[in-house]
Amino acid sequence: QGVHCVPIGGSLRFHVGGDRIHVSDVAWTRIFDRPGRPLSFEESTDAIAQDLQTDVRALEPFRGQVGCLLSGGVDSAAVAAAAARAAEDGLPKPRGYSAVFPDDPELDESERIDQLTTHLGLPSVQIEPEPVGAVWLSLDYLRRWELPLSGPGYVIEYPLLERAAAYGIDVLIDGQGGDEVFGSALYLLADLVRRLRFVASIQLARRSP
């Protein structure tokens, strides 16, 4: 009773009042609610950049230390760029926190991270994660939040969160979910097969990247 899904394009905002935590729905639909003709590539890029900067500036009430989880991908790079731009207007300049893998060239993105943080003028903290036990972390997360671990990324990010907390970071922002914007719902193929919709499944597979 009283439990509902967060709507598409929505988020939850938490604020503490007295001894209670209040939760309110916030709709993030600015990008999807623009009237008129379809936007060009350049206009879309500008619109997303402006909206990201608006969202980052919503952190202004914190006025504390801000950190940004950085990979070499475009999602966290876009968030970091918006945070760096917001810092020009008085918000704290964020510190970048990244997991790097110098012994595994296929995974390591430290070169792109260095290029990004140098270009934006952000301090960068790079950590090579040590094995800590995914099962232990999953159980600790379950005990702490009474929720199952949502994905394997937490295993890599855990030492970054620890380092940021030890430094005194108050707010961590990231680009989580950015990959999914360009991703494929591959489980939908199996759902179509289960419903004996073989032609639709093949058509969808051919359209998938």
GROMACS .gro file of C-alpha atoms in nm:
model
  209
    1GLN     CA    1   0.000   0.000   0.000
    2GLY     CA    2   0.131   0.343  -0.091
    3VAL     CA    3   0.416   0.202  -0.305
    4HIS     CA    4   0.438   0.313  -0.667
    5CYS     CA    5   0.694   0.326  -0.946
    6VAL     CA    6   0.881   0.643  -1.025
    7PRO     CA    7   0.743   0.759  -1.362
    8ILE     CA    8   0.957   0.764  -1.675
    9GLY     CA    9   1.163   1.081  -1.680
   10GLY     CA   10   1.108   1.121  -1.306
   11SER     CA   11   1.319   1.106  -0.994
   12LEU     CA   12   1.285   1.120  -0.618
   13ARG     CA   13   1.406   1.412  -0.408
   14PHE     CA   14   1.483   1.362  -0.040
   15HIS     CA   15   1.504   1.632   0.222
   16VAL     CA   16   1.535   1.612   0.598
   17GLY     CA   17   1.293   1.805   0.816
   18GLY     CA   18   1.328   1.757   1.189
   19ASP     CA   19   1.356   1.385   1.250
   20ARG     CA   20   1.177   1.285   0.928
   21ILE     CA   21   1.292   1.230   0.571
   22HIS     CA   22   1.042   1.363   0.319
   23VAL     CA   23   1.029   1.226  -0.035
   24SER     CA   24   0.873   1.406  -0.330
   25ASP     CA   25   0.842   1.320  -0.699
   26VAL     CA   26   1.033   1.542  -0.939
   27ALA     CA   27   0.964   1.524  -1.313
   28TRP     CA   28   1.266   1.560  -1.538
   29THR     CA   29   1.084   1.608  -1.868
   30ARG     CA   30   1.232   1.929  -2.004
   31ILE     CA   31   1.425   1.757  -2.283
   32PHE     CA   32   1.121   1.553  -2.390
   33ASP     CA   33   0.864   1.831  -2.371
   34ARG     CA   34   0.986   2.081  -2.629
   35PRO     CA   35   0.711   2.194  -2.869
   36GLY     CA   36   0.747   2.251  -3.240
   37ARG     CA   37   0.973   2.096  -3.502
   38PRO     CA   38   1.229   1.822  -3.434
   39LEU     CA   39   1.559   1.959  -3.305
   40SER     CA   40   1.877   1.942  -3.511
   41PHE     CA   41   2.182   1.764  -3.373
   42GLU     CA   42   2.338   2.093  -3.264
   43GLU     CA   43   2.014   2.215  -3.104
   44SER     CA   44   1.971   1.884  -2.922
   45THR     CA   45   2.327   1.904  -2.791
   46ASP     CA   46   2.273   2.259  -2.665
   47ALA     CA   47   1.940   2.165  -2.505
   48ILE     CA   48   2.089   1.869  -2.318
   49ALA     CA   49   2.387   2.078  -2.204
   50GLN     CA   50   2.158   2.353  -2.071
   51ASP     CA   51   1.937   2.102  -1.889
   52LEU     CA   52   2.237   1.928  -1.734
   53GLN     CA   53   2.367   2.261  -1.607
   54THR     CA   54   2.024   2.342  -1.463
   55ASP     CA   55   2.017   2.008  -1.282
   56VAL     CA   56   2.369   2.050  -1.145
   57ARG     CA   57   2.283   2.400  -1.021
   58ALA     CA   58   2.005   2.238  -0.816
   59LEU     CA   59   2.290   2.130  -0.588
   60GLU     CA   60   2.346   2.492  -0.487
   61PRO     CA   61   2.167   2.458  -0.151
   62PHE     CA   62   2.436   2.209  -0.041
   63ARG     CA   63   2.724   2.453  -0.094
   64GLY     CA   64   2.958   2.181   0.028
   65GLN     CA   65   3.226   1.970  -0.130
   66VAL     CA   66   3.108   1.814  -0.457
   67GLY     CA   67   3.256   1.504  -0.618
   68CYS     CA   68   3.192   1.347  -0.956
   69LEU     CA   69   3.234   0.980  -1.040
   70LEU     CA   70   3.418   0.979  -1.371
   71SER     CA   71   3.482   0.715  -1.633
   72GLY     CA   72   3.606   0.774  -1.984
   73GLY     CA   73   3.250   0.772  -2.118
   74VAL     CA   74   3.039   1.052  -2.259
   75ASP     CA   75   2.775   1.026  -1.983
   76SER     CA   76   2.991   1.115  -1.683
   77ALA     CA   77   3.194   1.355  -1.902
   78ALA     CA   78   2.877   1.551  -1.980
   79VAL     CA   79   2.784   1.572  -1.610
   80ALA     CA   80   3.139   1.677  -1.516
   81ALA     CA   81   3.139   1.946  -1.784
   82ALA     CA   82   2.807   2.081  -1.654
   83ALA     CA   83   2.945   2.083  -1.299
   84ALA     CA   84   3.259   2.264  -1.411
   85ARG     CA   85   3.048   2.525  -1.588
   86ALA     CA   86   2.831   2.566  -1.277
   87ALA     CA   87   3.148   2.620  -1.073
   88GLU     CA   88   3.209   2.935  -1.278
   89ASP     CA   89   2.888   3.072  -1.124
   90GLY     CA   90   2.996   3.011  -0.766
   91LEU     CA   91   2.923   2.644  -0.702
   92PRO     CA   92   3.214   2.440  -0.565
   93LYS     CA   93   3.441   2.293  -0.831
   94PRO     CA   94   3.396   1.914  -0.821
   95ARG     CA   95   3.671   1.661  -0.762
   96GLY     CA   96   3.678   1.369  -1.003
   97TYR     CA   97   3.689   1.015  -0.865
   98SER     CA   98   3.772   0.735  -1.108
   99ALA     CA   99   3.851   0.364  -1.107
  100VAL     CA  100   4.146   0.282  -1.332
  101PHE     CA  101   4.296  -0.049  -1.442
  102PRO     CA  102   4.656   0.010  -1.556
  103ASP     CA  103   4.721  -0.363  -1.592
  104ASP     CA  104   4.422  -0.418  -1.821
  105PRO     CA  105   4.438  -0.194  -2.132
  106GLU     CA  106   4.093  -0.308  -2.247
  107LEU     CA  107   3.932  -0.171  -1.929
  108ASP     CA  108   4.162   0.118  -1.845
  109GLU     CA  109   4.028   0.463  -1.934
  110SER     CA  110   4.281   0.670  -1.741
  111GLU     CA  111   4.412   0.846  -2.053
  112ARG     CA  112   4.066   0.975  -2.145
  113ILE     CA  113   3.998   1.067  -1.783
  114ASP     CA  114   4.324   1.268  -1.774
  115GLN     CA  115   4.227   1.447  -2.095
  116LEU     CA  116   3.883   1.530  -1.954
  117THR     CA  117   3.995   1.656  -1.613
  118THR     CA  118   4.282   1.855  -1.765
  119HIS     CA  119   4.047   2.019  -2.015
  120LEU     CA  120   3.792   2.104  -1.743
  121GLY     CA  121   4.055   2.198  -1.484
  122LEU     CA  122   3.922   1.950  -1.227
  123PRO     CA  123   4.128   1.779  -0.958
  124SER     CA  124   4.135   1.406  -1.025
  125VAL     CA  125   4.160   1.113  -0.786
  126GLN     CA  126   4.223   0.779  -0.956
  127ILE     CA  127   4.211   0.451  -0.768
  128GLU     CA  128   4.300   0.103  -0.883
  129PRO     CA  129   4.037  -0.109  -0.704
  130GLU     CA  130   4.159  -0.403  -0.501
  131PRO     CA  131   3.950  -0.721  -0.473
  132VAL     CA  132   3.726  -0.680  -0.168
  133GLY     CA  133   3.467  -0.953  -0.223
  134ALA     CA  134   3.156  -0.890  -0.428
  135VAL     CA  135   2.943  -1.120  -0.211
  136TRP     CA  136   3.044  -0.938   0.108
  137LEU     CA  137   2.969  -0.600  -0.049
  138SER     CA  138   2.632  -0.725  -0.173
  139LEU     CA  139   2.534  -0.851   0.172
  140ASP     CA  140   2.658  -0.531   0.337
  141TYR     CA  141   2.451  -0.324   0.091
  142LEU     CA  142   2.147  -0.541   0.161
  143ARG     CA  143   2.192  -0.502   0.538
  144ARG     CA  144   2.246  -0.127   0.516
  145TRP     CA  145   1.970  -0.031   0.273
  146GLU     CA  146   1.735  -0.334   0.289
  147LEU     CA  147   1.750  -0.346  -0.091
  148PRO     CA  148   1.934  -0.583  -0.325
  149LEU     CA  149   2.241  -0.450  -0.502
  150SER     CA  150   2.122  -0.296  -0.828
  151GLY     CA  151   2.430  -0.378  -1.034
  152PRO     CA  152   2.798  -0.477  -1.033
  153GLY     CA  153   2.921  -0.119  -1.063
  154TYR     CA  154   2.898  -0.071  -0.685
  155VAL     CA  155   3.182  -0.322  -0.638
  156ILE     CA  156   3.411  -0.094  -0.839
  157GLU     CA  157   3.273   0.231  -0.698
  158TYR     CA  158   3.288   0.131  -0.330
  159PRO     CA  159   3.654   0.237  -0.279
  160LEU     CA  160   3.579   0.563  -0.464
  161LEU     CA  161   3.289   0.633  -0.227
  162GLU     CA  162   3.511   0.558   0.073
  163ARG     CA  163   3.785   0.793  -0.049
  164ALA     CA  164   3.538   1.071  -0.126
  165ALA     CA  165   3.374   1.039   0.216
  166ALA     CA  166   3.713   1.044   0.389
  167TYR     CA  167   3.801   1.367   0.204
  168GLY     CA  168   3.475   1.528   0.317
  169ILE     CA  169   3.276   1.517  -0.005
  170ASP     CA  170   2.912   1.603   0.073
  171VAL     CA  171   2.753   1.525  -0.264
  172LEU     CA  172   2.859   1.281  -0.536
  173ILE     CA  173   2.718   1.318  -0.886
  174ASP     CA  174   2.764   1.079  -1.174
  175GLY     CA  175   2.645   0.984  -1.519
  176GLN     CA  176   2.484   0.656  -1.420
  177GLY     CA  177   2.219   0.547  -1.667
  178GLY     CA  178   2.370   0.739  -1.956
  179ASP     CA  179   2.468   0.419  -2.133
  180GLU     CA  180   2.111   0.295  -2.114
  181VAL     CA  181   1.991   0.593  -2.320
  182PHE     CA  182   2.174   0.438  -2.616
  183GLY     CA  183   2.127   0.076  -2.508
  184SER     CA  184   1.906  -0.205  -2.625
  185ALA     CA  185   1.633  -0.388  -2.437
  186LEU     CA  186   1.771  -0.727  -2.535
  187TYR     CA  187   1.554  -0.914  -2.283
  188LEU     CA  188   1.259  -0.801  -2.494
  189LEU     CA  189   1.375  -1.051  -2.759
  190ALA     CA  190   1.320  -1.336  -2.515
  191ASP     CA  191   0.982  -1.198  -2.413
  192LEU     CA  192   0.871  -1.195  -2.776
  193VAL     CA  193   0.988  -1.553  -2.826
  194ARG     CA  194   0.800  -1.664  -2.514
  195ARG     CA  195   0.486  -1.516  -2.669
  196LEU     CA  196   0.559  -1.702  -2.996
  197ARG     CA  197   0.613  -1.372  -3.179
  198PHE     CA  198   0.912  -1.504  -3.372
  199VAL     CA  199   0.892  -1.262  -3.666
  200ALA     CA  200   0.874  -0.960  -3.435
  201SER     CA  201   1.172  -1.094  -3.239
  202ILE     CA  202   1.380  -1.135  -3.555
  203GLN     CA  203   1.285  -0.788  -3.675
  204LEU     CA  204   1.380  -0.635  -3.341
  205ALA     CA  205   1.712  -0.824  -3.336
  206ARG     CA  206   1.799  -0.690  -3.680
  207ARG     CA  207   1.732  -0.334  -3.561
  208SER     CA  208   1.949  -0.374  -3.252
  209PRO     CA  209   2.308  -0.240  -3.264
   0.00000   0.00000   0.00000
